[in-house]
């Protein structure tokens, strides 16, 4: 079953075609990586999916429903969760309080406490529960944001550069997390770290100048001449 689709999705900023006429389909349960050179339109594309910005043209369909005009918070209620390059944690609240706030969208009482603990353990932050979020490293703030997404048991989790700022050992932990979610949670992963992409993704979509340049398995994308030329600079 297809969980998320776009048809003719486009976003122009003044004269610039940041995303142009993108037809995209993401089956339920898949881990999809979205890659492409700097400025290819990846963040703009996922912002259109989440409702952070409005499209110039085209539609976004989630679970069979046209959500193109739905505000961002209603998309969250339908089961979309996302983290962006700029962290949105509350710096003066503790790690636990940040996740508990996100959990309150759907849970109360002990269920909320347990879900909060579980999400923090999933991302490996169980040792920092009472630390102020603002005192965490950038990488740990990204993991905290992922926990804030996970605690909502999303149907679609969109992660924009989740490994940026993480140490190698933490990237290993992140990959284990993705593996543990694979199958239940559909994941769209915008990522520059190619080794993460190649290991974590079932399928890869390559954007270039706002358009889909290629789509396929990690092996197919690695072997694709157009991708090598545009993205890896080796064509
Ligand atoms: N709010 C905006 N106003 C004007 N131009 C924008 C805006 N947001 C993005 N752009 C432009 O749209 C294009 C696509 O940007 P976008 O951030 O989506 O690319 P990206 O693939 O996510 O890049 P990166 O890998 O560097 O994060 C770029 O040329 C960018 O400068």
Short mmCIF file of C-alpha atoms and ligand atoms in Angstrom, two decimals:
data_model
loop_
_atom_site.label_atom_id
_atom_site.label_comp_id
_atom_site.label_asym_id
_atom_site.label_seq_id
_atom_site.Cartn_x
_atom_site.Cartn_y
_atom_site.Cartn_z
CA UNK A 1 0.00 0.00 0.00
CA UNK A 2 1.20 3.52 -0.79
CA UNK A 3 1.25 5.70 2.32
CA UNK A 4 2.40 8.95 0.75
CA UNK A 5 2.30 10.28 -2.81
CA UNK A 6 2.84 13.55 -4.56
CA UNK A 7 1.64 14.50 -8.01
CA UNK A 8 3.07 17.41 -9.97
CA UNK A 9 4.39 18.90 -6.74
CA UNK A 10 6.16 22.21 -7.38
CA UNK A 11 7.53 25.10 -5.37
CA UNK A 12 8.92 28.27 -6.88
CA UNK A 13 10.72 30.97 -4.93
CA UNK A 14 10.56 34.07 -7.14
CA UNK A 15 12.01 32.69 -10.39
CA UNK A 16 13.70 29.67 -8.81
CA UNK A 17 12.16 26.22 -9.29
CA UNK A 18 13.17 24.69 -5.96
CA UNK A 19 10.88 21.66 -6.50
CA UNK A 20 9.49 21.02 -9.94
CA UNK A 21 6.71 18.67 -10.96
CA UNK A 22 7.62 15.83 -8.60
CA UNK A 23 5.63 12.57 -8.72
CA UNK A 24 6.66 10.54 -5.71
CA UNK A 25 5.29 7.34 -4.10
CA UNK A 26 6.33 5.94 -0.75
CA UNK A 27 4.96 2.49 0.15
CA UNK A 28 4.04 1.76 3.75
CA UNK A 29 6.88 0.31 5.82
CA UNK A 30 9.68 1.40 3.49
CA UNK A 31 12.83 3.26 4.50
CA UNK A 32 13.42 5.74 1.67
CA UNK A 33 16.41 8.01 1.46
CA UNK A 34 16.17 11.32 -0.36
CA UNK A 35 19.54 12.50 -1.58
CA UNK A 36 20.92 15.10 -3.96
CA UNK A 37 23.49 17.88 -4.16
CA UNK A 38 23.26 20.99 -1.98
CA UNK A 39 20.32 23.10 -3.09
CA UNK A 40 18.66 20.20 -4.96
CA UNK A 41 15.37 20.90 -3.18
CA UNK A 42 15.31 18.15 -0.53
CA UNK A 43 14.37 20.33 2.43
CA UNK A 44 11.86 22.23 0.34
CA UNK A 45 10.29 18.93 -0.77
CA UNK A 46 9.89 17.56 2.78
CA UNK A 47 8.63 20.97 3.96
CA UNK A 48 5.88 20.68 1.34
CA UNK A 49 5.02 17.20 2.64
CA UNK A 50 4.75 18.43 6.22
CA UNK A 51 2.83 21.60 5.39
CA UNK A 52 5.55 23.96 6.60
CA UNK A 53 5.31 25.68 3.24
CA UNK A 54 2.56 25.73 0.62
CA UNK A 55 3.10 24.35 -2.88
CA UNK A 56 2.94 26.55 -5.95
CA UNK A 57 1.28 23.62 -7.72
CA UNK A 58 0.52 19.96 -7.22
CA UNK A 59 -0.89 17.65 -4.58
CA UNK A 60 0.24 15.69 -1.54
CA UNK A 61 -1.74 12.53 -0.76
CA UNK A 62 -1.37 10.79 2.61
CA UNK A 63 -3.14 7.50 3.25
CA UNK A 64 -5.40 8.06 0.26
CA UNK A 65 -6.41 11.57 1.30
CA UNK A 66 -5.50 14.85 -0.40
CA UNK A 67 -3.77 16.83 2.37
CA UNK A 68 -2.31 19.55 0.14
CA UNK A 69 -4.22 22.29 1.93
CA UNK A 70 -4.11 20.87 5.45
CA UNK A 71 -2.14 22.90 8.03
CA UNK A 72 0.96 21.29 9.52
CA UNK A 73 -0.56 20.45 12.94
CA UNK A 74 -3.42 18.54 11.30
CA UNK A 75 -0.91 16.51 9.29
CA UNK A 76 0.81 15.62 12.56
CA UNK A 77 -2.53 14.43 13.92
CA UNK A 78 -2.87 12.15 10.88
CA UNK A 79 0.41 10.45 11.82
CA UNK A 80 3.24 12.46 10.26
CA UNK A 81 6.22 13.32 12.43
CA UNK A 82 9.37 15.12 11.37
CA UNK A 83 12.61 16.61 12.50
CA UNK A 84 14.38 19.37 10.65
CA UNK A 85 17.92 20.62 10.30
CA UNK A 86 17.21 23.37 12.79
CA UNK A 87 16.35 21.82 16.13
CA UNK A 88 13.05 22.73 17.69
CA UNK A 89 13.61 21.45 21.22
CA UNK A 90 12.72 23.62 24.21
CA UNK A 91 16.14 24.55 25.56
CA UNK A 92 15.00 25.33 29.11
CA UNK A 93 13.09 22.08 29.57
CA UNK A 94 14.72 18.78 30.43
CA UNK A 95 15.16 15.96 27.95
CA UNK A 96 12.26 14.06 29.57
CA UNK A 97 10.00 17.11 29.62
CA UNK A 98 10.55 17.74 25.92
CA UNK A 99 9.50 14.21 24.99
CA UNK A 100 6.63 14.17 27.49
CA UNK A 101 5.24 17.31 25.88
CA UNK A 102 5.24 15.60 22.50
CA UNK A 103 3.69 12.46 24.06
CA UNK A 104 0.83 14.55 25.46
CA UNK A 105 -0.59 14.86 21.99
CA UNK A 106 -1.97 11.34 22.39
CA UNK A 107 -1.32 10.02 25.92
CA UNK A 108 -1.81 10.88 29.60
CA UNK A 109 -0.62 9.56 32.97
CA UNK A 110 1.50 6.44 33.23
CA UNK A 111 1.08 5.64 29.54
CA UNK A 112 2.68 8.98 28.75
CA UNK A 113 5.54 8.38 31.20
CA UNK A 114 6.23 4.91 29.81
CA UNK A 115 6.09 6.02 26.18
CA UNK A 116 8.47 8.87 27.01
CA UNK A 117 10.97 6.52 28.67
CA UNK A 118 10.74 4.06 25.79
CA UNK A 119 11.31 6.70 23.09
CA UNK A 120 14.33 8.09 24.94
CA UNK A 121 15.78 4.61 25.35
CA UNK A 122 15.24 3.95 21.63
CA UNK A 123 17.43 6.91 20.67
CA UNK A 124 20.02 6.19 23.38
CA UNK A 125 19.39 9.24 25.56
CA UNK A 126 18.31 7.33 28.66
CA UNK A 127 21.40 8.57 30.51
CA UNK A 128 20.47 12.25 30.08
CA UNK A 129 16.86 12.40 31.21
CA UNK A 130 17.19 15.34 33.62
CA UNK A 131 19.63 17.39 31.58
CA UNK A 132 18.36 20.64 30.11
CA UNK A 133 17.87 20.14 26.39
CA UNK A 134 19.77 23.35 25.71
CA UNK A 135 22.88 21.84 27.30
CA UNK A 136 22.94 18.84 24.93
CA UNK A 137 25.33 18.73 21.99
CA UNK A 138 23.80 19.51 18.60
CA UNK A 139 23.84 15.82 17.67
CA UNK A 140 22.07 14.84 20.87
CA UNK A 141 19.47 17.54 20.28
CA UNK A 142 18.79 15.87 16.92
CA UNK A 143 18.31 12.52 18.68
CA UNK A 144 16.00 14.20 21.17
CA UNK A 145 13.92 15.51 18.30
CA UNK A 146 13.71 12.01 16.87
CA UNK A 147 12.47 10.77 20.26
CA UNK A 148 9.85 13.55 20.21
CA UNK A 149 8.72 12.23 16.83
CA UNK A 150 8.82 8.56 17.82
CA UNK A 151 6.80 9.02 20.99
CA UNK A 152 3.86 9.98 18.80
CA UNK A 153 4.01 6.54 17.13
CA UNK A 154 3.97 8.15 13.71
CA UNK A 155 2.94 6.34 10.54
CA UNK A 156 5.48 8.42 8.62
CA UNK A 157 8.69 9.71 10.13
CA UNK A 158 10.56 12.34 8.12
CA UNK A 159 14.13 12.94 9.21
CA UNK A 160 16.10 15.82 7.70
CA UNK A 161 19.83 15.21 8.18
CA UNK A 162 19.50 13.28 11.43
CA UNK A 163 23.16 12.26 11.64
CA UNK A 164 24.55 15.77 11.24
CA UNK A 165 26.65 16.51 14.33
CA UNK A 166 26.74 12.90 15.55
CA UNK A 167 29.98 11.09 16.35
CA UNK A 168 30.70 7.83 14.48
CA UNK A 169 29.64 5.70 17.45
CA UNK A 170 26.38 7.64 17.66
CA UNK A 171 25.77 7.14 13.94
CA UNK A 172 26.01 3.38 14.59
CA UNK A 173 23.30 3.77 17.24
CA UNK A 174 21.16 5.77 14.84
CA UNK A 175 21.40 3.04 12.19
CA UNK A 176 20.40 0.42 14.73
CA UNK A 177 17.40 2.59 15.56
CA UNK A 178 16.36 2.80 11.91
CA UNK A 179 16.70 -0.97 11.59
CA UNK A 180 14.51 -1.47 14.65
CA UNK A 181 11.82 0.79 13.17
CA UNK A 182 11.99 -0.66 9.66
CA UNK A 183 8.86 -2.54 8.73
CA UNK A 184 6.50 -0.76 11.15
CA UNK A 185 7.30 2.90 10.58
CA UNK A 186 7.59 4.36 7.13
CA UNK A 187 10.67 6.57 7.04
CA UNK A 188 11.79 9.31 4.68
CA UNK A 189 15.39 10.16 5.37
CA UNK A 190 17.15 13.21 3.94
CA UNK A 191 20.80 12.43 4.44
CA UNK A 192 24.21 13.50 3.16
CA UNK A 193 26.18 10.68 4.76
CA UNK A 194 26.32 8.15 1.91
CA UNK A 195 27.34 5.26 4.09
CA UNK A 196 24.22 5.80 6.23
CA UNK A 197 22.08 6.08 3.08
CA UNK A 198 23.47 2.94 1.48
CA UNK A 199 23.06 0.87 4.65
CA UNK A 200 19.76 2.21 5.96
CA UNK A 201 17.62 2.75 2.86
CA UNK A 202 15.46 0.17 1.08
CA UNK A 203 15.10 2.57 -1.84
CA UNK A 204 16.69 5.89 -2.76
CA UNK A 205 15.27 8.89 -4.59
CA UNK A 206 17.76 11.35 -6.06
CA UNK A 207 16.73 14.96 -6.53
CA UNK A 208 18.65 17.33 -8.78
CA UNK A 209 17.57 20.90 -9.57
CA UNK A 210 14.19 20.19 -7.95
CA UNK A 211 13.42 17.17 -10.13
CA UNK A 212 13.71 13.42 -9.64
CA UNK A 213 16.89 12.33 -11.36
CA UNK A 214 16.83 8.66 -10.39
CA UNK A 215 15.13 6.17 -8.13
CA UNK A 216 16.14 2.66 -7.13
CA UNK A 217 17.83 0.35 -4.68
CA UNK A 218 21.16 1.38 -3.13
CA UNK A 219 22.99 -0.82 -5.66
CA UNK A 220 21.09 0.65 -8.60
CA UNK A 221 21.75 4.20 -7.43
CA UNK A 222 25.43 3.49 -6.82
CA UNK A 223 25.72 2.22 -10.41
CA UNK A 224 23.67 5.00 -12.02
CA UNK A 225 25.82 7.13 -14.35
CA UNK A 226 23.56 10.19 -14.17
CA UNK A 227 23.69 10.08 -10.38
CA UNK A 228 27.44 9.70 -10.37
CA UNK A 229 27.76 12.71 -12.65
CA UNK A 230 25.32 14.96 -10.80
CA UNK A 231 25.78 13.94 -7.26
CA UNK A 232 29.05 12.20 -6.70
CA UNK A 233 30.94 14.26 -9.27
CA UNK A 234 32.54 11.16 -10.77
CA UNK A 235 30.60 10.74 -14.02
N1 LIG B 1 12.55 30.33 1.61
C1 LIG B 1 13.28 30.37 0.51
N2 LIG B 1 13.31 31.45 -0.26
C2 LIG B 1 14.03 31.48 -1.40
N3 LIG B 1 14.75 30.44 -1.88
C3 LIG B 1 14.75 29.33 -1.14
C4 LIG B 1 14.02 29.22 0.08
N4 LIG B 1 14.22 27.96 0.58
C5 LIG B 1 15.04 27.34 -0.28
N5 LIG B 1 15.36 28.14 -1.32
C6 LIG B 1 16.19 27.78 -2.47
O1 LIG B 1 15.62 26.63 -3.04
C7 LIG B 1 16.64 25.74 -3.50
C8 LIG B 1 16.45 24.40 -2.84
O2 LIG B 1 16.82 24.52 -1.46
P1 LIG B 1 16.70 23.33 -0.42
O3 LIG B 1 17.12 23.87 0.91
O4 LIG B 1 15.37 22.71 -0.52
O5 LIG B 1 17.80 22.32 -0.96
P2 LIG B 1 18.45 21.06 -0.24
O6 LIG B 1 18.53 20.00 -1.26
O7 LIG B 1 17.71 20.77 1.02
O8 LIG B 1 19.90 21.59 0.08
P3 LIG B 1 20.92 21.17 1.28
O9 LIG B 1 21.38 19.78 0.96
O10 LIG B 1 22.00 22.18 1.15
O11 LIG B 1 20.15 21.26 2.56
C9 LIG B 1 17.96 26.40 -3.18
O12 LIG B 1 18.43 27.07 -4.32
C10 LIG B 1 17.61 27.38 -2.08
O13 LIG B 1 18.48 28.49 -2.07
#
